[in-house]
Structure formats: C-alpha cells, structure tokens
Tab-separated table of C-alpha atoms in Angstrom:
chain	number	residue	atom	x	y	z
C	1	MET	CA	-9.712	10.550	11.551
C	2	LYS	CA	-7.526	13.559	12.239
C	3	LYS	CA	-3.855	12.690	12.447
C	4	LYS	CA	-2.850	11.997	16.024
C	5	SER	CA	0.609	12.635	17.441
C	6	PHE	CA	0.548	9.246	19.163
C	7	PHE	CA	0.691	7.488	15.793
C	8	ALA	CA	3.978	9.090	14.824
C	9	LEU	CA	5.313	8.295	18.263
C	10	THR	CA	4.209	4.694	17.944
C	11	ILE	CA	5.906	4.164	14.608
C	12	SER	CA	9.121	5.896	15.629
C	13	SER	CA	9.371	3.820	18.785
C	14	ALA	CA	8.843	0.480	17.051
C	15	LEU	CA	11.762	-1.882	17.439
C	16	LEU	CA	12.782	-2.882	13.910
C	17	LEU	CA	15.095	-5.892	13.782
C	18	SER	CA	16.935	-7.345	10.799
C	19	SER	CA	16.236	-10.930	9.896
C	20	THR	CA	16.804	-13.458	7.126
C	21	ALA	CA	14.081	-15.919	8.000
C	22	ALA	CA	13.243	-18.479	5.330
C	23	PHE	CA	9.982	-18.640	3.412
C	24	ALA	CA	7.212	-20.236	5.495
C	25	GLU	CA	6.019	-23.618	4.312
C	26	ALA	CA	2.265	-24.150	4.344
C	27	SER	CA	1.217	-26.683	6.936
C	28	SER	CA	-1.205	-29.502	6.304
C	29	THR	CA	-3.808	-27.542	8.275
C	30	SER	CA	-3.599	-24.439	6.114
C	31	THR	CA	-6.926	-22.580	6.279
C	32	LYS	CA	-8.057	-20.008	3.745
C	33	ILE	CA	-9.874	-16.952	5.042
C	34	ASN	CA	-13.028	-15.928	3.228
C	35	THR	CA	-12.362	-12.202	3.194
C	36	SER	CA	-15.437	-11.246	1.158
C	37	ILE	CA	-13.626	-8.153	-0.079
C	38	GLN	CA	-14.971	-6.695	-3.281
C	39	ASP	CA	-12.691	-5.130	-5.888
C	40	THR	CA	-9.516	-6.798	-4.572
C	41	ASN	CA	-7.686	-9.925	-5.601
C	42	ASP	CA	-6.166	-10.619	-2.185
C	43	ASP	CA	-5.840	-14.237	-1.107
C	44	VAL	CA	-5.299	-14.455	2.655
C	45	SER	CA	-4.750	-17.740	4.463
C	46	ILE	CA	-3.623	-19.003	7.848
C	47	LEU	CA	-0.626	-21.287	7.409
C	48	LYS	CA	-0.213	-22.047	11.106
C	49	ASP	CA	-1.974	-21.125	14.324
C	50	ASN	CA	-1.005	-22.866	17.551
C	51	THR	CA	-0.074	-21.924	21.107
C	52	SER	CA	3.333	-20.593	20.092
C	53	GLN	CA	2.919	-19.022	16.662
C	54	ILE	CA	0.502	-17.749	14.047
C	55	VAL	CA	1.619	-17.487	10.416
C	56	VAL	CA	-0.500	-15.640	7.845
C	57	LYS	CA	0.082	-15.452	4.103
C	58	GLU	CA	-1.314	-12.815	1.755
C	59	VAL	CA	-1.004	-13.163	-2.013
C	60	LYS	CA	-1.466	-9.999	-4.070
C	61	GLU	CA	-0.905	-9.103	-7.687
C	62	ASP	CA	2.420	-7.456	-6.890
C	63	GLY	CA	3.834	-10.006	-4.445
C	64	ILE	CA	3.467	-12.254	-1.423
C	65	THR	CA	3.588	-11.286	2.252
C	66	ILE	CA	4.206	-13.704	5.127
C	67	ALA	CA	3.526	-12.437	8.656
C	68	LYS	CA	4.683	-14.512	11.635
C	69	LYS	CA	3.708	-13.669	15.185
C	70	ASP	CA	5.673	-15.351	17.973
C	71	LYS	CA	3.134	-15.611	20.773
C	72	THR	CA	5.802	-16.286	23.376
C	73	THR	CA	7.954	-13.226	22.725
C	74	ASN	CA	5.099	-11.126	21.283
C	75	THR	CA	7.104	-10.184	18.210
C	76	LEU	CA	5.978	-9.976	14.594
C	77	THR	CA	8.111	-10.670	11.531
C	78	ILE	CA	6.927	-9.492	8.105
C	79	GLU	CA	8.539	-11.054	5.042
C	80	LYS	CA	7.817	-9.762	1.556
C	81	TYR	CA	8.476	-11.872	-1.550
C	82	ASP	CA	8.152	-11.404	-5.268
C	83	VAL	CA	5.126	-12.795	-7.127
C	84	THR	CA	6.756	-16.223	-7.445
C	85	GLY	CA	7.461	-16.518	-3.728
C	86	ASP	CA	11.064	-17.458	-4.477
C	87	GLU	CA	12.829	-14.144	-3.881
C	88	LEU	CA	12.815	-12.539	-0.431
C	89	ILE	CA	12.596	-8.770	-0.988
C	90	SER	CA	12.464	-7.398	2.558
C	91	THR	CA	12.046	-8.366	6.208
C	92	GLU	CA	10.857	-6.313	9.181
C	93	SER	CA	10.414	-7.365	12.791
C	94	PHE	CA	8.294	-5.507	15.351
C	95	ASP	CA	8.375	-5.797	19.120
C	96	LEU	CA	4.628	-5.643	19.799
C	97	ASN	CA	5.200	-4.920	23.485
C	98	GLU	CA	7.149	-1.805	22.496
C	99	LEU	CA	4.405	-0.707	20.124
C	100	GLU	CA	1.674	-1.090	22.735
C	101	ALA	CA	3.744	0.675	25.395
C	102	SER	CA	4.354	3.616	23.058
C	103	ALA	CA	0.664	3.811	22.167
C	104	LEU	CA	-0.285	3.791	25.855
C	105	GLU	CA	2.176	6.569	26.680
C	106	ALA	CA	0.973	8.645	23.757
C	107	GLN	CA	-2.648	8.168	24.801
C	108	LYS	CA	-1.825	9.414	28.295
C	109	ALA	CA	-0.210	12.484	26.775
C	110	GLN	CA	-3.406	13.533	25.035
C	111	SER	CA	-5.189	16.471	26.600
C	112	GLU	CA	-8.677	15.040	26.062
C	113	PRO	CA	-10.201	11.636	26.839
C	114	LEU	CA	-10.228	9.353	23.785
C	115	PRO	CA	-14.032	9.282	23.292
C	116	ILE	CA	-14.075	13.072	22.890
C	117	GLN	CA	-11.161	12.910	20.483
C	118	LEU	CA	-12.954	10.336	18.384
C	119	GLN	CA	-16.052	12.513	18.268
C	120	LYS	CA	-13.882	15.312	16.924
C	121	SER	CA	-12.013	13.052	14.549
C	122	ASN	CA	-14.775	12.695	11.980
C	123	MET	CA	-14.767	14.638	8.719
C	124	GLY	CA	-13.474	18.137	9.390
C	125	LEU	CA	-15.324	21.235	8.271
C	126	GLN	CA	-13.711	24.649	8.607
C	127	SER	CA	-14.666	28.120	7.425
C	128	ALA	CA	-12.248	30.823	6.355
C	129	ALA	CA	-14.232	34.034	5.961
C	130	ALA	CA	-11.226	36.094	4.924
C	131	SER	CA	-10.592	33.953	1.853
C	132	LYS	CA	-14.306	33.299	1.274
C	133	THR	CA	-13.847	29.536	1.347
C	134	THR	CA	-15.106	26.522	3.231
C	135	MET	CA	-12.790	23.556	3.707
C	136	SER	CA	-13.726	19.909	4.130
C	137	TYR	CA	-11.089	17.310	4.960
C	138	GLN	CA	-10.430	13.784	6.178
C	139	ASN	CA	-7.147	12.290	7.427
C	140	THR	CA	-6.545	8.624	8.203
C	141	PHE	CA	-3.920	6.374	9.745
C	142	MET	CA	-3.536	4.713	6.341
C	143	ASN	CA	-2.538	8.068	4.792
C	144	ARG	CA	-5.421	8.108	2.328
C	145	GLU	CA	-6.602	11.676	2.694
C	146	TYR	CA	-8.284	14.659	1.088
C	147	SER	CA	-8.940	18.312	1.720
C	148	ILE	CA	-11.313	20.416	-0.374
C	149	SER	CA	-11.472	24.192	-0.539
C	150	PHE	CA	-14.914	25.338	-1.665
C	151	PHE	CA	-14.758	28.866	-3.094
C	152	LYS	CA	-17.837	31.042	-3.279
C	153	ASP	CA	-17.303	31.503	-7.003
C	154	GLY	CA	-18.022	27.768	-7.418
C	155	LYS	CA	-14.434	26.577	-7.834
C	156	ASN	CA	-13.417	23.548	-5.737
C	157	ASN	CA	-9.723	22.861	-5.166
C	158	TRP	CA	-8.718	19.373	-3.972
C	159	ARG	CA	-5.585	18.085	-2.302
C	160	ILE	CA	-5.557	14.304	-2.191
C	161	ARG	CA	-3.080	11.786	-0.813
C	162	SER	CA	-2.440	8.099	-1.424
C	163	ASP	CA	0.318	6.912	0.908
C	164	ASP	CA	3.377	8.998	-0.044
C	165	ARG	CA	1.819	10.387	-3.247
C	166	ARG	CA	-0.005	13.712	-3.396
C	167	LYS	CA	-1.974	15.659	-5.994
C	168	SER	CA	-3.520	19.115	-6.123
C	169	VAL	CA	-6.290	19.539	-8.689
C	170	THR	CA	-9.224	21.776	-9.465
C	171	GLU	CA	-12.504	19.903	-9.756
C	172	ASN	CA	-13.987	19.829	-13.233
C	173	LYS	CA	-16.506	17.831	-15.216
C	174	SER	CA	-14.021	15.154	-16.252
C	175	ASN	CA	-12.534	14.405	-12.822
C	176	ARG	CA	-15.560	15.035	-10.603
C	177	SER	CA	-16.685	11.410	-10.457
C	178	ASN	CA	-13.241	10.040	-9.590
C	179	LEU	CA	-12.735	12.692	-6.915
C	180	SER	CA	-16.095	11.865	-5.382
C	181	ASN	CA	-15.323	8.149	-5.394
C	182	PHE	CA	-11.898	8.793	-3.859
C	183	ARG	CA	-13.549	10.814	-1.102
C	184	SER	CA	-16.049	8.029	-0.410
C	185	ALA	CA	-13.238	5.474	-0.219
C	186	VAL	CA	-11.314	7.628	2.268
C	187	GLU	CA	-14.420	7.898	4.435
C	188	ARG	CA	-14.687	4.096	4.404
C	189	VAL	CA	-11.027	3.846	5.429
C	190	ASN	CA	-11.792	6.144	8.344
C	191	SER	CA	-14.882	4.167	9.346
C	192	GLY	CA	-12.916	0.924	9.259
C	193	GLU	CA	-10.153	2.394	11.415
C	194	LEU	CA	-12.667	3.621	13.983
C	195	ALA	CA	-14.230	0.144	14.005
C	196	VAL	CA	-10.820	-1.391	14.742
C	197	ILE	CA	-10.328	1.043	17.629
C	198	SER	CA	-13.827	0.383	18.952
C	199	ALA	CA	-13.426	-3.398	18.828
C	200	ALA	CA	-9.800	-3.800	19.903
C	201	GLY	CA	-9.279	-0.940	22.304
C	202	PHE	CA	-6.920	1.953	21.818
C	203	THR	CA	-3.440	0.517	22.361
C	204	THR	CA	-4.109	-2.761	20.574
C	205	ALA	CA	-5.755	-0.934	17.669
C	206	VAL	CA	-2.784	1.377	17.196
C	207	THR	CA	-0.479	-1.656	17.192
C	208	ILE	CA	-2.648	-3.449	14.618
C	209	LEU	CA	-2.895	-0.416	12.338
C	210	THR	CA	0.852	0.201	12.599
C	211	VAL	CA	1.776	-3.295	11.439
C	212	PHE	CA	-1.007	-3.171	8.816
C	213	LEU	CA	0.760	-0.188	7.266
C	214	SER	CA	3.922	-2.263	6.882
C	215	GLY	CA	2.533	-5.709	6.119
C	216	GLY	CA	-1.073	-5.327	5.000
C	217	LEU	CA	-3.760	-7.850	5.882
C	218	ALA	CA	-1.273	-10.602	6.669
C	219	ALA	CA	0.327	-8.525	9.419
C	220	GLY	CA	-2.967	-7.174	10.735
C	221	ILE	CA	-4.566	-10.614	10.939
C	222	ALA	CA	-1.451	-12.112	12.527
C	223	VAL	CA	-1.819	-9.650	15.407
C	224	ALA	CA	-5.626	-9.413	15.578
C	225	GLY	CA	-6.531	-13.036	14.856
C	226	ALA	CA	-8.424	-14.510	11.929
C	227	GLY	CA	-11.969	-14.049	13.153
C	228	GLY	CA	-14.142	-11.531	14.946
C	229	THR	CA	-15.032	-7.886	14.652
C	230	VAL	CA	-11.457	-6.611	14.396
C	231	ALA	CA	-10.652	-8.868	11.440
C	232	THR	CA	-13.854	-7.803	9.690
C	233	ALA	CA	-12.929	-4.145	10.200
C	234	LEU	CA	-9.456	-4.794	8.794
C	235	TYR	CA	-11.016	-6.284	5.665
C	236	THR	CA	-13.043	-3.080	5.303
C	237	VAL	CA	-9.912	-0.953	5.685
C	238	ASN	CA	-8.051	-3.077	3.141
C	239	SER	CA	-10.837	-2.863	0.559
C	240	ALA	CA	-11.268	0.880	1.074
C	241	VAL	CA	-7.518	1.507	0.765
C	242	SER	CA	-7.500	-0.409	-2.537
C	243	ASP	CA	-10.444	1.642	-3.801
C	244	ALA	CA	-8.825	4.913	-2.714
C	245	ASP	CA	-5.608	4.021	-4.552
C	246	TYR	CA	-7.577	3.047	-7.652
C	247	TYR	CA	-9.460	6.349	-7.858
C	248	TYR	CA	-6.384	8.368	-6.914
C	249	ASN	CA	-4.654	6.999	-9.997
C	250	ARG	CA	-7.607	8.016	-12.183
C	251	VAL	CA	-7.766	11.625	-11.007
C	252	ARG	CA	-6.314	14.034	-13.525
C-alpha cells in the first residue's frame, strides 16, 4: 500500500490527552479471544463489553496493553504496563471523532476515487533505464516496507524498514532467505490492511489502523469489536507485522 498523505494528516490531527487511569480489573465475564495467530505469543481478551464501554487486554512478551473505548464519548484510552502489570509506563487518549473527521477530509482531498487508488496501491514496479535497474517496492501503514533495486549485472540492493528502523543491504547467499521472508511478511501486512479497509470502510479503517499503531491488537479490537471480518484482518496484520520484525532482525 503506497503511503497516503491522509495517514499523516490523520495521525497529526489526533487529539492526544494525558491521563493517569488505573489498571483495569478483569470482570467476572472476561472472555478470551481465540486469535489463531501463528508465530506470536499474544494473549488478547475482552475484560468488559457493555453499552457504555469496551475494555480489551493484550499480554505480550514485553508488556501488557489495556485499551478502553468509551462508547458514549467515542474516545479511546491506551494504557501500557510492564510485564507484571504493576507499573504503568504510558497512557494515550484518542478522540475517535477527530480521527474519523480527519480521515474523511483527507479522503476528499485525494485527486482520485479510492477504488482507483487501491488498485494502484499494490506492489510497485518501476523501471529506470538510465541506471539500468528495475525497482520493486511495497509501503504499508504499519511502516513495514521494502524497496529492491534489480541491476542488470545481477546485483540486488534492498532497503527495508521495520517501524523506525531501516537497513540497506546487498542481497547475497546468506541473507537471501531472510530477505525473501521479510518481503512476504510485508505483502501479508499490506493484504491485511486492504482487508480492513474493504470490511470497515475508509474512514473507520484509517481510525482503526491509527490506534493499532499505538496500541496494537488491544486498541484495534477495542475500536473494531471482537468479532467479524475486521477483527480477523487485524489478526492477520498483527501476525504479519510480527513476522516482518522477526526477519528484519535476521537480515545481515
């Protein structure tokens, strides 16, 4: 998915509020989600879901995330804790109405209808005759990305990205497998993102993916709901992001 200007606009317009909310206590009706994600150790559960609030908890190897959506005010609070759940590390609050409004305005600003943009957003392929190269690339909302320059002499130069980390390497026998697996994972991230957009609609999808970037599955599920096509697509994105990060770390 080629990077869209509306995404930057959406993030920059998000209303971030400070908060010191306490750790959410699991209710007696706590329900664990069967994520069916391979290669991840995420444990996602619904702590509360009623007419006024949904609270989702995600336990990962590096910490715990609690996402609380207030259905009355349409705001989301993301709390991140250490692995014990005792120490509150950070808190973010998003005004979901602001996010959706920004996404809608950005969509209107696009010069082409969304379906055409999506058709053009698949894996890019460009030729540069002057430098005798062909370039293949993929960009995603989750910032797991690659670009490959294929030289006619057989040399392939890669630029890969995992969130805020970047590497530039020349493909060789020892790193070829990890680069290929990283590329496949990025393509799965892209497919999952497109599935979220297809199922949720443009403005809602941008809101979901924005909070997912900050709060992972807990935040995404708190906004999207625990079941349905959107949740399934989010699980795909989460698994693919984990795979992309894994292979990024193995590329030398």
